[in-house]
PDB file of C-alpha atoms in Angstrom:
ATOM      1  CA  UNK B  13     -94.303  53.067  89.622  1.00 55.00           C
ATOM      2  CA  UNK B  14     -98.106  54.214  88.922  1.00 70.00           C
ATOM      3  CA  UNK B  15     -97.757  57.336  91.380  1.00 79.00           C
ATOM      4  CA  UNK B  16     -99.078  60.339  90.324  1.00 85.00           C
ATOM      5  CA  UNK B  17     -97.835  64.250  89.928  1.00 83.00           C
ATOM      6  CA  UNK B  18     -99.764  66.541  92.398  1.00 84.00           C
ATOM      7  CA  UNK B  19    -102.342  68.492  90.146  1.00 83.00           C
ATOM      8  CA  UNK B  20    -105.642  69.916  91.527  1.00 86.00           C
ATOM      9  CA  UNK B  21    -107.921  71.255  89.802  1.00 86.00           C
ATOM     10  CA  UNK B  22    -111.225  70.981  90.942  1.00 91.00           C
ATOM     11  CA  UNK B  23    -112.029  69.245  94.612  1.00 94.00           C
ATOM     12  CA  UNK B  24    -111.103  67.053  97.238  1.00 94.00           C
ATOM     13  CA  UNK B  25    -113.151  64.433  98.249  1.00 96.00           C
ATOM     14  CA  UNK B  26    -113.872  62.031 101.219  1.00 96.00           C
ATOM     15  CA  UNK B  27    -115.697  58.952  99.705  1.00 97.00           C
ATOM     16  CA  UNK B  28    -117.063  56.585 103.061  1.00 97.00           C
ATOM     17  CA  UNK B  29    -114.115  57.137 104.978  1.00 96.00           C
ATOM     18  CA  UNK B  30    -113.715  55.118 108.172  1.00 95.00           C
ATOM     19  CA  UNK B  31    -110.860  55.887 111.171  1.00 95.00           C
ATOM     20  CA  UNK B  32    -110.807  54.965 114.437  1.00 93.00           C
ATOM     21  CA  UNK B  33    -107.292  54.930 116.552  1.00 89.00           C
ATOM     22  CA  UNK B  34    -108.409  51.582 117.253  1.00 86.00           C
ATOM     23  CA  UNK B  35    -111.358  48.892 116.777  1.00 78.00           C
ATOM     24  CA  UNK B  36    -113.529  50.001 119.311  1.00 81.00           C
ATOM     25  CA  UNK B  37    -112.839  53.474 119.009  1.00 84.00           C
ATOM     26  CA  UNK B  38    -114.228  55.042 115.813  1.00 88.00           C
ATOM     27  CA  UNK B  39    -113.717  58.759 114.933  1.00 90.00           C
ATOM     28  CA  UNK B  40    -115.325  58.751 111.558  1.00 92.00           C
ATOM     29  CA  UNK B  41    -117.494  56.895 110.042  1.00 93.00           C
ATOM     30  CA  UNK B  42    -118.850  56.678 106.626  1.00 95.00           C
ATOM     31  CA  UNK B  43    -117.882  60.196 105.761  1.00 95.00           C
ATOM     32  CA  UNK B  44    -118.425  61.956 102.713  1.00 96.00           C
ATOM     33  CA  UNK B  45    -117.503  65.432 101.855  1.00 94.00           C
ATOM     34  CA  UNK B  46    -116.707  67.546  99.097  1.00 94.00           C
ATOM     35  CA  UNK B  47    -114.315  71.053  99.069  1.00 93.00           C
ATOM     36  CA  UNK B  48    -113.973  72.716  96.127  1.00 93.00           C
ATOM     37  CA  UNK B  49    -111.041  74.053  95.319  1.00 92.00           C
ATOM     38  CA  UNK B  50    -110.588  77.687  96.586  1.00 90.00           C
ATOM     39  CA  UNK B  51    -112.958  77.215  99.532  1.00 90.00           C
ATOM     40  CA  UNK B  52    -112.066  78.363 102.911  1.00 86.00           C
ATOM     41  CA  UNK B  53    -113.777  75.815 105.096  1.00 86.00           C
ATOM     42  CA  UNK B  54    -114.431  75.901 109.220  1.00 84.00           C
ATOM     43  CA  UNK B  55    -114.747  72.481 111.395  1.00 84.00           C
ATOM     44  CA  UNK B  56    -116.504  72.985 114.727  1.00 82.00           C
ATOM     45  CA  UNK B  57    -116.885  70.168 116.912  1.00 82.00           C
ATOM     46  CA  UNK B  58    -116.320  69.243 120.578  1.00 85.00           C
ATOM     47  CA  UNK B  59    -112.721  67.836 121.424  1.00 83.00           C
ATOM     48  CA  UNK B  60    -112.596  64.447 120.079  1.00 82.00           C
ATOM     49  CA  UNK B  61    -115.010  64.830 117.180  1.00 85.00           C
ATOM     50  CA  UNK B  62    -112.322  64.037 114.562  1.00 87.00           C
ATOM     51  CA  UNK B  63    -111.263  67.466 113.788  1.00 88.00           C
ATOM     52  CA  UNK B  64    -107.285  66.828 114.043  1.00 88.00           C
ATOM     53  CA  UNK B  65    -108.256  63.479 112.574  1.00 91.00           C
ATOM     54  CA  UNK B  66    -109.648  64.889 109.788  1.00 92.00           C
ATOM     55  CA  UNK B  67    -106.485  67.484 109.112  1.00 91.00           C
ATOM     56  CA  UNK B  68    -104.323  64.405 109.815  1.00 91.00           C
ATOM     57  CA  UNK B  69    -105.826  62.563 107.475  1.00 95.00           C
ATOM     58  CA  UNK B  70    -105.491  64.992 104.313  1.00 94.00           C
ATOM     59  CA  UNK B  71    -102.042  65.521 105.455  1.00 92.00           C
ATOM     60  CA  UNK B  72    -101.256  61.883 104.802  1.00 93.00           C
ATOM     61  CA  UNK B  73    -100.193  61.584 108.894  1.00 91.00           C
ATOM     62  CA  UNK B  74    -102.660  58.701 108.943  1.00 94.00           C
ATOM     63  CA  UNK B  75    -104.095  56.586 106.636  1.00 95.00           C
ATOM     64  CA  UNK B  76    -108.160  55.840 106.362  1.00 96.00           C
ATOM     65  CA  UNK B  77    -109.046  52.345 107.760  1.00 95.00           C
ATOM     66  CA  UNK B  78    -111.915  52.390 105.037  1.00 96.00           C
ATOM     67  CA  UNK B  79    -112.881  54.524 102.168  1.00 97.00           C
ATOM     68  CA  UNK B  80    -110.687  57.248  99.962  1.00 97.00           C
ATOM     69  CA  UNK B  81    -109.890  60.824  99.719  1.00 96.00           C
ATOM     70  CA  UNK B  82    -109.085  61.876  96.398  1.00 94.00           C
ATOM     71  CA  UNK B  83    -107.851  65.152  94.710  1.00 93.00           C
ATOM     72  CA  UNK B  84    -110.101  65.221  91.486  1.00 90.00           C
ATOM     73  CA  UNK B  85    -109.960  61.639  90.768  1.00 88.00           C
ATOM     74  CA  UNK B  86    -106.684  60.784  92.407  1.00 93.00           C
ATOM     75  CA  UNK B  87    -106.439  59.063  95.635  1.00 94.00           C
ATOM     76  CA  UNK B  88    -103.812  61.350  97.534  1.00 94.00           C
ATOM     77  CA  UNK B  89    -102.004  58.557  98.992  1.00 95.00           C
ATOM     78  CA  UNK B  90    -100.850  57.930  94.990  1.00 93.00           C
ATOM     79  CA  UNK B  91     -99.489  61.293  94.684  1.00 93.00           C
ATOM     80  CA  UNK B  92     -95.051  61.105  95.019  1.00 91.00           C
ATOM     81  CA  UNK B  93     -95.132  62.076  98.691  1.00 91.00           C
ATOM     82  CA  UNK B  94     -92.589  65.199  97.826  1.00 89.00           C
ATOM     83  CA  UNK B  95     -94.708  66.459  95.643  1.00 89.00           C
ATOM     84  CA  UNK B  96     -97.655  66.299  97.628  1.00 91.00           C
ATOM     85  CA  UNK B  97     -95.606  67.599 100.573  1.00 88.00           C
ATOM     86  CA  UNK B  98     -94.325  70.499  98.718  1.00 86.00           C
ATOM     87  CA  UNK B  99     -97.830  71.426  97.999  1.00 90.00           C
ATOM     88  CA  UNK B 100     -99.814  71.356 101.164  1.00 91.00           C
ATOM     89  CA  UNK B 101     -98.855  72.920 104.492  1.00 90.00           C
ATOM     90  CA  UNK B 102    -100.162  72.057 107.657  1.00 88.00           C
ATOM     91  CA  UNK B 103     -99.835  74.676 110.796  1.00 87.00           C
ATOM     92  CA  UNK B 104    -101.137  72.567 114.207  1.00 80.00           C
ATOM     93  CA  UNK B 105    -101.245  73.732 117.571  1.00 73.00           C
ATOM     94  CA  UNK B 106     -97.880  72.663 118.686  1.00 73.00           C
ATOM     95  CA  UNK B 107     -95.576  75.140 116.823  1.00 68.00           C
ATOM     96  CA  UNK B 108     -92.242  73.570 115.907  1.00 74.00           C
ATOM     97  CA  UNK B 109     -89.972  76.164 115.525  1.00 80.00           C
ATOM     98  CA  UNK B 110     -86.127  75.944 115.823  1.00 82.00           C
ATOM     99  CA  UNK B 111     -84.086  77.401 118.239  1.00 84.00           C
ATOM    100  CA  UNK B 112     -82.727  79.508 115.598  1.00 89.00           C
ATOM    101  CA  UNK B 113     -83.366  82.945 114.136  1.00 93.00           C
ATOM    102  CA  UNK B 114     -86.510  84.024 112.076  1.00 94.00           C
ATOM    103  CA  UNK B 115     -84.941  83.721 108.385  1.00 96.00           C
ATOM    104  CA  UNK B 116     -83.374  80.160 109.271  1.00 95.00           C
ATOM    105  CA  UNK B 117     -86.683  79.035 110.463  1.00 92.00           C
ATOM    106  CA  UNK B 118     -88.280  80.062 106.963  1.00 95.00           C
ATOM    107  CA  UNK B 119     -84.926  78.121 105.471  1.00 95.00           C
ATOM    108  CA  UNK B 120     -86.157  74.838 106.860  1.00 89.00           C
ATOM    109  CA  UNK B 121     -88.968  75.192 105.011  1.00 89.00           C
ATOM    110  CA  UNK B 122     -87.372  76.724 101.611  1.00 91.00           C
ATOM    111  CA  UNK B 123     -83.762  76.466 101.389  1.00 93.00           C
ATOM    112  CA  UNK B 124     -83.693  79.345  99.003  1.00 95.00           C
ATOM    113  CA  UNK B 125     -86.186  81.606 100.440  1.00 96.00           C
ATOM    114  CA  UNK B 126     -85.630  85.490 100.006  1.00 97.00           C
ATOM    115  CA  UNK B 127     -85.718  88.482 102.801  1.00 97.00           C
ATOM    116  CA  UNK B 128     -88.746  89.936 100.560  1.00 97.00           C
ATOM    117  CA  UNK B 129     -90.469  87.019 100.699  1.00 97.00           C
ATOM    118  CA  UNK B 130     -90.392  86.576 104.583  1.00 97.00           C
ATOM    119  CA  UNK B 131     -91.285  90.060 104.848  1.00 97.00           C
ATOM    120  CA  UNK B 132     -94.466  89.577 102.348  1.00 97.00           C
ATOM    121  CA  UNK B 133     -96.388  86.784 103.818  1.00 96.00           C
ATOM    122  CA  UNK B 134     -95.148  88.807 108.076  1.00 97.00           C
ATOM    123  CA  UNK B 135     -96.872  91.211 106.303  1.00 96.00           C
ATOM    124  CA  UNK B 136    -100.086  88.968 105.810  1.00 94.00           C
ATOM    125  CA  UNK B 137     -99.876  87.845 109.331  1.00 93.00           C
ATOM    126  CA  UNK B 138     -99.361  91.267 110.954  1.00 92.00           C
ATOM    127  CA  UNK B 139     -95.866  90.518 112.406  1.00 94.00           C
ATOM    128  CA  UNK B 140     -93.990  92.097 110.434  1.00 96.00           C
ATOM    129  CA  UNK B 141     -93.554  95.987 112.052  1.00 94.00           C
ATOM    130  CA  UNK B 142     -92.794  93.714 115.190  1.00 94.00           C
ATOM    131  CA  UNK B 143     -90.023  91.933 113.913  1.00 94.00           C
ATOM    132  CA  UNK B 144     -88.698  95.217 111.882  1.00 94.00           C
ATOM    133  CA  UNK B 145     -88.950  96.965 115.322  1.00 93.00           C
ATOM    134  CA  UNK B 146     -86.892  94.363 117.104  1.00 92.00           C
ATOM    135  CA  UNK B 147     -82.582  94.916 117.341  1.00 92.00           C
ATOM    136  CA  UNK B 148     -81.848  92.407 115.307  1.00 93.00           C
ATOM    137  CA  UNK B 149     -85.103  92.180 112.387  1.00 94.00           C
ATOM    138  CA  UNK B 150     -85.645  89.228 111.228  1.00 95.00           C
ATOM    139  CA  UNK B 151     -82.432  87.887 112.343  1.00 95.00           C
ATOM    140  CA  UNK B 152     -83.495  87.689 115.645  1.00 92.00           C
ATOM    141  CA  UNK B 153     -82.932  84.409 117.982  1.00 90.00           C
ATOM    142  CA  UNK B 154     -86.753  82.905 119.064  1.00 86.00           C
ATOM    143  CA  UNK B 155     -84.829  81.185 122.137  1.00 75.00           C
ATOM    144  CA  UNK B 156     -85.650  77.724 123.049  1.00 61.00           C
ATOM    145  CA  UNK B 157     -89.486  76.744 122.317  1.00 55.00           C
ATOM    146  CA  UNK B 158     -89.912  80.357 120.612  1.00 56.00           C
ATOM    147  CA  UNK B 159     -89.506  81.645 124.621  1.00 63.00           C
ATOM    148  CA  UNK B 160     -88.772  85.233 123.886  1.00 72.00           C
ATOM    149  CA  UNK B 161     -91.975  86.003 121.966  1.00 84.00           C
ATOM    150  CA  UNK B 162     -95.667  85.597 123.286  1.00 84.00           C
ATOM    151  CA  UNK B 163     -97.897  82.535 122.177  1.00 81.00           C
ATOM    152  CA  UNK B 164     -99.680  84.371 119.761  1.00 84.00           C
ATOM    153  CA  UNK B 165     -96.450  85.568 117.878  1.00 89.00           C
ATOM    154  CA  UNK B 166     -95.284  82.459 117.923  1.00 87.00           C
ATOM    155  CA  UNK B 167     -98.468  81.017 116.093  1.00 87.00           C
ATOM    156  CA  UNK B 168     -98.755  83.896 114.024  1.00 90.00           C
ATOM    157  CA  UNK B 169     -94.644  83.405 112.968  1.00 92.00           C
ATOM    158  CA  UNK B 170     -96.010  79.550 112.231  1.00 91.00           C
ATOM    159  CA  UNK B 171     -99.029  80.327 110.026  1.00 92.00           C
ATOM    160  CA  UNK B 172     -96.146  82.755 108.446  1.00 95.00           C
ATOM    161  CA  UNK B 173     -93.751  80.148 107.705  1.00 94.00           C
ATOM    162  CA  UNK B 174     -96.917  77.792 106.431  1.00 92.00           C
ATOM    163  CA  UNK B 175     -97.522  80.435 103.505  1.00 94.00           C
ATOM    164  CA  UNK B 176     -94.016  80.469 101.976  1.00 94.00           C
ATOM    165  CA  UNK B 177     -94.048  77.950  99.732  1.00 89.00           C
ATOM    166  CA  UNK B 178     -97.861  79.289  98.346  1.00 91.00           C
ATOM    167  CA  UNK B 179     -99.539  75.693  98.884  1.00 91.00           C
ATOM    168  CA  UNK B 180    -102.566  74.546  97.059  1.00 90.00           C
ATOM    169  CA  UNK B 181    -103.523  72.918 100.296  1.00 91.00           C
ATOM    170  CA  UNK B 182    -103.427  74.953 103.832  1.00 90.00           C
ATOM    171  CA  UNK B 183    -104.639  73.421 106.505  1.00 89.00           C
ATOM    172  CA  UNK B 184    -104.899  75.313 109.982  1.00 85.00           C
ATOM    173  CA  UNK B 185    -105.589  72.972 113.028  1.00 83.00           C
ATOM    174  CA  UNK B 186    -107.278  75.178 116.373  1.00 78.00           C
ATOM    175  CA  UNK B 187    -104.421  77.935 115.134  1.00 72.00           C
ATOM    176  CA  UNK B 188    -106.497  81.001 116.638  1.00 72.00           C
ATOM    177  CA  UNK B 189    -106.447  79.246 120.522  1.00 73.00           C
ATOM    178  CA  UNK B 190    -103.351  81.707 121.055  1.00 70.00           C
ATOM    179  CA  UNK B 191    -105.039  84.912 119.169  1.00 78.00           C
ATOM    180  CA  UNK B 192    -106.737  87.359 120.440  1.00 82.00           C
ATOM    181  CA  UNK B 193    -109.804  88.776 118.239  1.00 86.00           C
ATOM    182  CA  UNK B 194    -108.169  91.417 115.803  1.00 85.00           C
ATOM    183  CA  UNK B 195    -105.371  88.877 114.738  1.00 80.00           C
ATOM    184  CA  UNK B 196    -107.997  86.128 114.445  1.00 81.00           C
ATOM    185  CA  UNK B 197    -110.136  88.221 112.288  1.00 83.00           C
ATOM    186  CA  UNK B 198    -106.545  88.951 110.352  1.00 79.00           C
ATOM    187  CA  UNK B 199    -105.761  85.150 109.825  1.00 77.00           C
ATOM    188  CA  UNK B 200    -108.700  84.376 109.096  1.00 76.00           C
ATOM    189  CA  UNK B 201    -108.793  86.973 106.056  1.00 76.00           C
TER     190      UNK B 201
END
């Protein structure tokens, strides 16, 4: 097969790309964009303006109807999907976590993840004095939909479990809805 290792080096690009959910219905159109690698962009827009489209679409969710979006000079759709998987994490607004405790819900994400490394990237997040401060650290049940911790714990444990594997690619779909402004600012930086 002609599929491709994951290796960026230099940008991702959007070259006329079309998508619409349907015919009459199109999100994007003709868009071209450029992010350099190591950039921290921002997408404002009303709801509907393609935002999730757009973080859809560079998660390989979707497909464009029209045009390409390469990494370097590689279209990502012929990158091995595991690799490219492996190397780009993508936190939306609906948190999936298991009904499990904290470490096993870093496990689904790396099998053979450490305590230290949980702790590091709580640390980034500023969760982790709350979880050390809890009975049972980090091996503390979330309860069914993450029920025994608030919304923006829960998001903040999400964007946690995003960082583990250190992608190349992170991207962060309306994350901060649940934050308040001094863990915003946090993400963020």
């Amino acid at each position: 097969s002609n599929l491709h290792e994951f290796n960026f080096r230099e940008k991702m690009i959007f070259k006329e790309v079309n998508f619409g959910y349907d015919k009459n219905d199109r999100i994007l159109s003709n868009l071209n964009l450029e992010i350099d690698k190591g950039t921290k962009i921002g997408l404002y827009g009303e709801s509907g303006s393609g935002k999730s489209t757009l973080a859809n679409l560079i998660s390989r969710l979707i497909q464009p109807d029209k045009g390409s979006i390469l990494l370097d000079e590689k279209n990502i759709f012929d990158i091995k999907i595991e690799q490219y998987t492996k190397n780009i994490s993508y936190v939306s607004q609906e948190n999936i976590l298991l009904n499990d405790t904290i470490i096993e819900n870093f496990k689904l994400i790396k099998s053979d993840v450490t305590l230290e490394e949980i702790e590091e990237v709580c640390k980034k997040v500023n969760l982790f004095n709350f979880i050390k401060n809890l009975r049972e650290g980090f091996h503390t049940f979330l309860g069914e939909k993450g029920a025994r911790f608030s919304g923006g714990q829960i998001q903040r444990l999400s964007i946690a479990r995003a960082l583990i594997n250190k992608p190349k690619l992170l991207i962060l779909d309306e994350v901060t809805s649940a934050l308040d402004r001094e863990n915003t600012k946090i993400i963020i930086d």
